[in-house]
Short mmCIF file of C-alpha atoms and ligand atoms in Angstrom, two decimals:
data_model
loop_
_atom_site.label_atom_id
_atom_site.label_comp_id
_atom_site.label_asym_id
_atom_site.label_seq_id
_atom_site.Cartn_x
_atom_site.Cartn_y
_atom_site.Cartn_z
CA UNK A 1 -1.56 0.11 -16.15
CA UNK A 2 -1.26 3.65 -17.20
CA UNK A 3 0.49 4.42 -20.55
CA UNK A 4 3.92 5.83 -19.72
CA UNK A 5 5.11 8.91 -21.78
CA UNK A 6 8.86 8.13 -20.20
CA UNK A 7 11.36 5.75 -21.12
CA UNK A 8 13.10 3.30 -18.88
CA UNK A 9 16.70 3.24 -18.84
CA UNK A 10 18.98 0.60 -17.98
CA UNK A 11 22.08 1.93 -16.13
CA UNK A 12 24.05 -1.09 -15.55
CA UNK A 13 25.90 -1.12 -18.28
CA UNK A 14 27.70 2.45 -18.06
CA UNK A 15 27.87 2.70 -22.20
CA UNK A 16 28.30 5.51 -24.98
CA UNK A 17 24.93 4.35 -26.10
CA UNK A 18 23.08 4.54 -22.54
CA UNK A 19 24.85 7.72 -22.12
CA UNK A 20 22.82 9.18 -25.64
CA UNK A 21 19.70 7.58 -24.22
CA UNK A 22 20.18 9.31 -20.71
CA UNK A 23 20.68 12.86 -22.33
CA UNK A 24 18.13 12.50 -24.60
CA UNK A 25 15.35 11.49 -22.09
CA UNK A 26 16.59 14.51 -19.84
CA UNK A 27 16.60 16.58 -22.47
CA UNK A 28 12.93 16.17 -23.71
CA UNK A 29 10.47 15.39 -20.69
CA UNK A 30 13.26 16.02 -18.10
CA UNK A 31 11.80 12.95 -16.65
CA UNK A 32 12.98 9.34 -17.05
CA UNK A 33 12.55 6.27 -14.93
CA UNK A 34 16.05 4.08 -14.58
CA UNK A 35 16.42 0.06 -14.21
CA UNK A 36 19.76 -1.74 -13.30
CA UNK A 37 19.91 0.81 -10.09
CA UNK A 38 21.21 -1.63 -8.19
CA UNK A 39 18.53 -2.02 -4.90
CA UNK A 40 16.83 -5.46 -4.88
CA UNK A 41 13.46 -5.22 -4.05
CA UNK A 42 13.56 -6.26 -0.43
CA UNK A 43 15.47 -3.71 0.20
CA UNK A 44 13.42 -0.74 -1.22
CA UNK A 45 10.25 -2.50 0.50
CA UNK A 46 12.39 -1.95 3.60
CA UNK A 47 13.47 1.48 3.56
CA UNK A 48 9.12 2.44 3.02
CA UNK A 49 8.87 0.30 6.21
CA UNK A 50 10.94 2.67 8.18
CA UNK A 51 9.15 5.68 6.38
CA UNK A 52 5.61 4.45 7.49
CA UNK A 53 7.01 3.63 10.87
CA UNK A 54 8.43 7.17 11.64
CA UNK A 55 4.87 8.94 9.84
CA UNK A 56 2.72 6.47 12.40
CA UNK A 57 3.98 7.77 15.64
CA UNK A 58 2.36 10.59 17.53
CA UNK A 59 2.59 13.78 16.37
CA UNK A 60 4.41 15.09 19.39
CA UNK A 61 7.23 12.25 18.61
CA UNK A 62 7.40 13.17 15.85
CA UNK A 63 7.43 16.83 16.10
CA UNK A 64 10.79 16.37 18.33
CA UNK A 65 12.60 16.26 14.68
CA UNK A 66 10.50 19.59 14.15
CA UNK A 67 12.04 21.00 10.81
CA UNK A 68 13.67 24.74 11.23
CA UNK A 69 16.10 26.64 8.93
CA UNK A 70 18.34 24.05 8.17
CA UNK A 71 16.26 22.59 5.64
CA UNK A 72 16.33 19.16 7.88
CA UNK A 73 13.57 17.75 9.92
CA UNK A 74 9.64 16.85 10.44
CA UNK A 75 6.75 18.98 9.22
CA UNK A 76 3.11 18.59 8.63
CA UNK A 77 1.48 21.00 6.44
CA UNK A 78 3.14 24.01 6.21
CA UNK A 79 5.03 23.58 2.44
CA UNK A 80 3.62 25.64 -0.01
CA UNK A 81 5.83 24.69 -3.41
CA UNK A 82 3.18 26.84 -5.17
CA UNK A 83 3.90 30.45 -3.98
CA UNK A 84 0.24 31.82 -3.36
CA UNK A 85 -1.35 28.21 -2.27
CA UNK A 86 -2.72 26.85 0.88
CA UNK A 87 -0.47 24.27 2.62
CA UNK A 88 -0.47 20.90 0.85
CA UNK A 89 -1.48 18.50 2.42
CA UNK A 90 1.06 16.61 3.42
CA UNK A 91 4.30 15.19 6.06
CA UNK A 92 7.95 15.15 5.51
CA UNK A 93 10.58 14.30 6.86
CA UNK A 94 14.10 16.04 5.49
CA UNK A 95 17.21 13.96 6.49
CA UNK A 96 20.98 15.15 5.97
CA UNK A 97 22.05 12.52 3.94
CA UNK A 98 25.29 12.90 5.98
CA UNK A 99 23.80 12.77 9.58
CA UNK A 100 20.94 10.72 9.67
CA UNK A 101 18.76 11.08 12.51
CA UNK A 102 18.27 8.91 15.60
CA UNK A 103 15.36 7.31 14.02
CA UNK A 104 14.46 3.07 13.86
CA UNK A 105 16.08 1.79 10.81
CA UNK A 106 18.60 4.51 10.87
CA UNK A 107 21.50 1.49 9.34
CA UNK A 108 19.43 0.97 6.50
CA UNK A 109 18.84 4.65 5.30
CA UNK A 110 22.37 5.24 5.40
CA UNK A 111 23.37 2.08 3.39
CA UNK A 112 20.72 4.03 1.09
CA UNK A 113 22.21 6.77 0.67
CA UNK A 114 25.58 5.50 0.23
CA UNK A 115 23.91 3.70 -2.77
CA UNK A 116 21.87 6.95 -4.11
CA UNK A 117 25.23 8.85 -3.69
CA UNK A 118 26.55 6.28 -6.55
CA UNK A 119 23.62 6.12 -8.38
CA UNK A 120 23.56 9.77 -8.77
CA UNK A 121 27.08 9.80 -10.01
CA UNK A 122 26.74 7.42 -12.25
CA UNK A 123 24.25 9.40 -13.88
CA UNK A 124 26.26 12.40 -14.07
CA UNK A 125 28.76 10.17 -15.34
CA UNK A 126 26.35 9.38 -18.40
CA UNK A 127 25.71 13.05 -18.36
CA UNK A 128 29.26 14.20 -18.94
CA UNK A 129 29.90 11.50 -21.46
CA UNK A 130 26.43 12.55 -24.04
CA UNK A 131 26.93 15.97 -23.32
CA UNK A 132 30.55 15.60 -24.80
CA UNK A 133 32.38 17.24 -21.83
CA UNK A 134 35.86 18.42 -23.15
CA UNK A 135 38.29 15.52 -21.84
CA UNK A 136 40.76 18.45 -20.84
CA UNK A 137 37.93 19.58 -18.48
CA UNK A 138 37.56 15.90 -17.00
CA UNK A 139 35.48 14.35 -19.51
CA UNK A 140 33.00 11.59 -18.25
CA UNK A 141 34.37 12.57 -14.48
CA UNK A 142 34.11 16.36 -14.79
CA UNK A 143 31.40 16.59 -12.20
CA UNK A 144 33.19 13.82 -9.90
CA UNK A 145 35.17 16.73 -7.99
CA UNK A 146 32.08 18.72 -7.94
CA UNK A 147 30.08 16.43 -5.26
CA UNK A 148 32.64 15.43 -2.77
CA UNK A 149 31.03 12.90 0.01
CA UNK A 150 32.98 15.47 3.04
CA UNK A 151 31.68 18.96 1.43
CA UNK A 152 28.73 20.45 2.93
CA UNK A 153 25.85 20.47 0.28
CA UNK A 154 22.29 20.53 -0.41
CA UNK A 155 21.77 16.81 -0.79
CA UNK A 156 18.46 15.80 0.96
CA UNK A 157 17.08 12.55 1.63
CA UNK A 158 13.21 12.61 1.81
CA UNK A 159 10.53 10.87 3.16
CA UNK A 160 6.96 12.10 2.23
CA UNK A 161 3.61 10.63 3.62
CA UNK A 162 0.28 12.12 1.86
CA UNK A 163 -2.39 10.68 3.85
CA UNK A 164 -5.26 8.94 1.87
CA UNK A 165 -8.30 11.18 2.33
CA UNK A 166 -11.81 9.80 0.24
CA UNK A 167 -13.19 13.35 1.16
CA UNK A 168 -11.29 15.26 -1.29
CA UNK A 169 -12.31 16.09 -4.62
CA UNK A 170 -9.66 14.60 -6.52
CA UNK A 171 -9.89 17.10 -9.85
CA UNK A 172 -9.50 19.69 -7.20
CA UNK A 173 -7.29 18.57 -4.70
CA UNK A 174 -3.05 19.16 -5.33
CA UNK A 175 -0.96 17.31 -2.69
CA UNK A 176 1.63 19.18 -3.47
CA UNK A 177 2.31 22.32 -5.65
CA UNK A 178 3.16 22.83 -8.55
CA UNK A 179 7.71 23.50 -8.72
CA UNK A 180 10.31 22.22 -10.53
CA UNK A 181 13.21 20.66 -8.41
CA UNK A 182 16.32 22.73 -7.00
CA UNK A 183 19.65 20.36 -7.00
CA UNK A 184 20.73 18.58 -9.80
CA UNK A 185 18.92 15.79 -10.10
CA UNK A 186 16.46 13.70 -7.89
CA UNK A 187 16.07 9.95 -7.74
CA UNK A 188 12.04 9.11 -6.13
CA UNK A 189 10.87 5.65 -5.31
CA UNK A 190 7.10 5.07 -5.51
CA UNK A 191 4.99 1.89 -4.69
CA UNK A 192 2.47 0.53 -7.05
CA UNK A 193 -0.96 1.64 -6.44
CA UNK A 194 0.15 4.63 -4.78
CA UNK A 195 0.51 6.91 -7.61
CA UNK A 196 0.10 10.58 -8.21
CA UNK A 197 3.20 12.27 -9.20
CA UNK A 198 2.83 14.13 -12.68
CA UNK A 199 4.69 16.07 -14.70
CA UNK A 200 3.96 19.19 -17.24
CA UNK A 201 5.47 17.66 -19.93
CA UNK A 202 7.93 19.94 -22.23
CA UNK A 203 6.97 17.50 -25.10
CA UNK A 204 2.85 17.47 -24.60
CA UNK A 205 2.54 20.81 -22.71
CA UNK A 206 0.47 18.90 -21.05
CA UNK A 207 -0.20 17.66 -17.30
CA UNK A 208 1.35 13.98 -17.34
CA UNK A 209 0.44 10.94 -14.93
CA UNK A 210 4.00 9.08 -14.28
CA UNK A 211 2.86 5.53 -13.93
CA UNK A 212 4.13 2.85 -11.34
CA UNK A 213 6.70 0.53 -13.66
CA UNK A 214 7.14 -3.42 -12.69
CA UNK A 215 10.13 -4.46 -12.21
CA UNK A 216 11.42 -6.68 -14.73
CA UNK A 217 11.83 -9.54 -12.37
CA UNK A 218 10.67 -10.08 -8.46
CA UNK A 219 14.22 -9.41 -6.99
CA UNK A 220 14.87 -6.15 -8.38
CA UNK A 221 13.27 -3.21 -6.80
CA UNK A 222 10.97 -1.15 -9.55
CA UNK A 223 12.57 1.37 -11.82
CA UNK A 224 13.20 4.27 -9.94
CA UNK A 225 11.98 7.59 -11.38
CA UNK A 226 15.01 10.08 -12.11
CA UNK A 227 14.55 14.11 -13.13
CA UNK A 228 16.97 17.12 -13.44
CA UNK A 229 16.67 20.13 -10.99
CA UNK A 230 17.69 23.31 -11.87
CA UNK A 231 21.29 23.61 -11.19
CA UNK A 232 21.71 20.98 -13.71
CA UNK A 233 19.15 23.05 -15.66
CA UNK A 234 22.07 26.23 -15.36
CA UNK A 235 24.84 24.17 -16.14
CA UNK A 236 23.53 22.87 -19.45
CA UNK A 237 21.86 26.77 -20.22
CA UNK A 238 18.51 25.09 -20.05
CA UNK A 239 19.05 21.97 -22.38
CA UNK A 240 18.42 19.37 -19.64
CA UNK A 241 14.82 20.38 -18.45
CA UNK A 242 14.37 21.02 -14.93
CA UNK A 243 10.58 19.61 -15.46
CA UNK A 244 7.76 21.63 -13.49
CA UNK A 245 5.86 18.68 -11.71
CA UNK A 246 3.13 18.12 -8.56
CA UNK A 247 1.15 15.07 -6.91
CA UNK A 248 -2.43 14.77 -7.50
CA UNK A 249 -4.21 11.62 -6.82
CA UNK A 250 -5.64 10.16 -9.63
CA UNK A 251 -9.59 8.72 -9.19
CA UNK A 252 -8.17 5.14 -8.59
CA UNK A 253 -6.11 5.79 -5.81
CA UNK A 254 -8.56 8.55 -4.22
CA UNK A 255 -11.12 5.90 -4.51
CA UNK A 256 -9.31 3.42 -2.31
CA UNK A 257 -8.36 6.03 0.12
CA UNK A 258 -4.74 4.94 -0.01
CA UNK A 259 -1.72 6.63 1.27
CA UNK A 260 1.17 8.03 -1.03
CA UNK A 261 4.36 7.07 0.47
CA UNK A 262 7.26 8.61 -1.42
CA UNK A 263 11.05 8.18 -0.59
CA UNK A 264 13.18 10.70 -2.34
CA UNK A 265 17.15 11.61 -2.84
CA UNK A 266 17.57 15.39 -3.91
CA UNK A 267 21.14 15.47 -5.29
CA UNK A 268 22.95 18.52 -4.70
CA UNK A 269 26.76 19.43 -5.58
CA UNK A 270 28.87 20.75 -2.81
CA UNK A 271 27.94 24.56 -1.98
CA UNK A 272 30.37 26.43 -3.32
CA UNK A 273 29.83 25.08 -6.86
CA UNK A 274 29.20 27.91 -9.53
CA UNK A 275 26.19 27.22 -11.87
CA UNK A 276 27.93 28.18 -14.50
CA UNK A 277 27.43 26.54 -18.34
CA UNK A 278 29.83 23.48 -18.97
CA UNK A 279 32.23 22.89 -21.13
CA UNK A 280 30.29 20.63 -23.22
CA UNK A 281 30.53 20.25 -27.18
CA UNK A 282 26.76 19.68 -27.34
CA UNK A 283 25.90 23.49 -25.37
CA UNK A 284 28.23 25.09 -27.18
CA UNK A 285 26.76 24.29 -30.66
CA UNK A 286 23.67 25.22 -29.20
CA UNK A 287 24.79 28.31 -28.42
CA UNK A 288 26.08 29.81 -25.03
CA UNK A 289 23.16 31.12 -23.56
CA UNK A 290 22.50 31.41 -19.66
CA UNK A 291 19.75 29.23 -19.53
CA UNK A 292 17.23 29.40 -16.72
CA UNK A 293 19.43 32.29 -14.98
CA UNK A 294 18.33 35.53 -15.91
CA UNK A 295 20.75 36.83 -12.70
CA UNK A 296 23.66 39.14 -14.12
CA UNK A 297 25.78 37.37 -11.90
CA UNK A 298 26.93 33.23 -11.69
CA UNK A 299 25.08 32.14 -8.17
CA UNK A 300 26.53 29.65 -6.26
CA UNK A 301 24.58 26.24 -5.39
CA UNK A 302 24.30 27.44 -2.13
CA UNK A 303 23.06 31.27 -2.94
CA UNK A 304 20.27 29.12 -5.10
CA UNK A 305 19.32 26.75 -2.67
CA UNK A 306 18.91 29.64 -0.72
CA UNK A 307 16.61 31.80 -2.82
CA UNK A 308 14.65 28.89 -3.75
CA UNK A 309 14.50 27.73 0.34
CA UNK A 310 13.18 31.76 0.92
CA UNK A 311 10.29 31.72 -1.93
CA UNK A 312 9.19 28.11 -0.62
CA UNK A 313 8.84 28.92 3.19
CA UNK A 314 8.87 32.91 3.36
CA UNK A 315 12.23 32.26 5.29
CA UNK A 316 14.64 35.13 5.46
CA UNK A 317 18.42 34.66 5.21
O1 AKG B 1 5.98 12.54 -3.83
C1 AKG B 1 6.28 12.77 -4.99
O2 AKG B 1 6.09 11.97 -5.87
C2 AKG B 1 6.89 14.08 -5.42
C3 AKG B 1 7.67 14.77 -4.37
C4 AKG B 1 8.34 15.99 -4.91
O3 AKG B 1 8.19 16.36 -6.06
C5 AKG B 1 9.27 16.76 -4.06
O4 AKG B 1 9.29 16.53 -2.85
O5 AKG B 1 10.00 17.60 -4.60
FE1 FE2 B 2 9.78 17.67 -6.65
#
């Protein structure tokens, strides 16, 4: 195995001191991978069955879920996360975590979500607890009222499928471009042998392989890698690192010709949020700078989605 420049977290326990850990990972590579998620491994192995399922139909099937403006559905090729760059070469499908389409398996993506949904929050949880949130502000639940389930949002659920192709030059070839994230944060299961994700790491300032991590025992499904997106960036004036990352095979997995499966949960708060600093003890002593927005005025989640949504696709709103 790969060495692994992030550290693994375990989240069961909900504590001051996992808290500390939590901030401090997210505060350094941006990156982290967490254990005690909560998804057994059968389950996880599951939920890439219905991903490979969906991906191995016929184009034209699959094209019926053809993506348009609403940031949900099918497409094939036509991304381009690096402004400038050819198409990477890839499929997705974008699913409203709310709404699920009428695809097979549809019952167990939506017991997934439920259980991202709570993952995520206890996260922010962690979050609002090492960032010191003022308890007259909410404390450990300020961001609770800030992601209700009913609000409309940009929370996406993700399948991605980057076909194995021996032909490409691997030290050439991105599978997709180079961006940093746009919600909050974003939970991504990978399978082992099937890796490719790395990260420009703040630390290095270097391009970073993230490695596959074992689970510690069979039953639990692997560590599931966690980063901060750029509202989260906004709300902490830059001091959790929205992490600039791509996928690029590396020569063992080109070699093969394997597949990349990925299954991701993009973790947005409801649309009418304000990015905004926080009222955290730890920004404040930092001093109360506006972070990654350089925008006179405080955007909305959904004015940012928005912007980001236009650079990525050349879609007008
Ligand atoms: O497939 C991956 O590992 C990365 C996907 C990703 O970064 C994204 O969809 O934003
Ligand atoms: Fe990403």
């Amino acid at each position: 195995m790969s060495s692994n420049p992030l550290e693994v977290i375990d989240v069961s326990l909900e504590d001051a001191a996992t808290a500390s850990q939590l901030v401090q990972a997210a505060s350094s590579q941006g990156f982290l991978f967490v254990k005690g998620h909560g998804f057994n491994a059968e389950e996880v192995a599951a939920l890439f069955d219905v991903s490979k399922q969906f991906f191995a139909q016929e184009r034209e099937q699959k094209d019926k879920l053809a993506m348009d403006k609403s940031n949900f559905g099918y497409q094939y090729g036509v991304e381009s996360l690096a402004s400038n760059a050819t198409p990477d070469p890839k499929e997705t499908l974008n699913m409203d975590p709310l709404n699920i389409p009428d695809i097979e398996g549809k019952h167990k993506l939506e017991s997934a979500v439920t259980k991202l949904q709570d993952l995520a929050m206890t996260i922010h949880r962690a979050f609002a607890v090492g960032l010191e949130i003022d308890e007259s502000a909410g404390g450990a639940a300020y961001f609770d009222s800030k992601y209700a389930k009913d609000k409309p949002s940009g929370s996406v659920f993700r399948f991605l499928h980057y076909p194995g192709q021996q032909s490409l030059n691997p030290s050439e070839q991105i599978r997709a471009g180079a961006h940093t994230d746009y919600g909050s944060i974003t939970l991504l299961f990978q399978q082992k042998n099937q890796e490719g994700l790395e990260i420009y790491s703040p630390v290095s300032k270097k391009w970073q392989a993230v490695p596959f991590i074992d689970a510690d025992n069979d039953d639990e499904a692997p560590p599931i890698i966690v980063n901060v997106g750029d509202q989260l960036s906004y709300w902490t004036a830059g001091y959790l690192r929205s992490t600039i990352h791509r996928v690029k095979f590396p020569e063992s997995v080109q070699r093969t010709g394997q597949d990349r499966y990925s299954i991701v949960y993009f973790c947005h708060p409801d649309d009418d949020t304000l990015l905004e600093p926080i009222p955290s003890r730890v920004i404040e002593a930092r001093g109360n700078t506006r972070g990654a927005n350089s925008a006179k005025e405080t955007l909305t989640a959904k004015q940012h989605l928005l912007n980001r949504l236009s650079a990525t696709y050349g879609w007008q709103y």
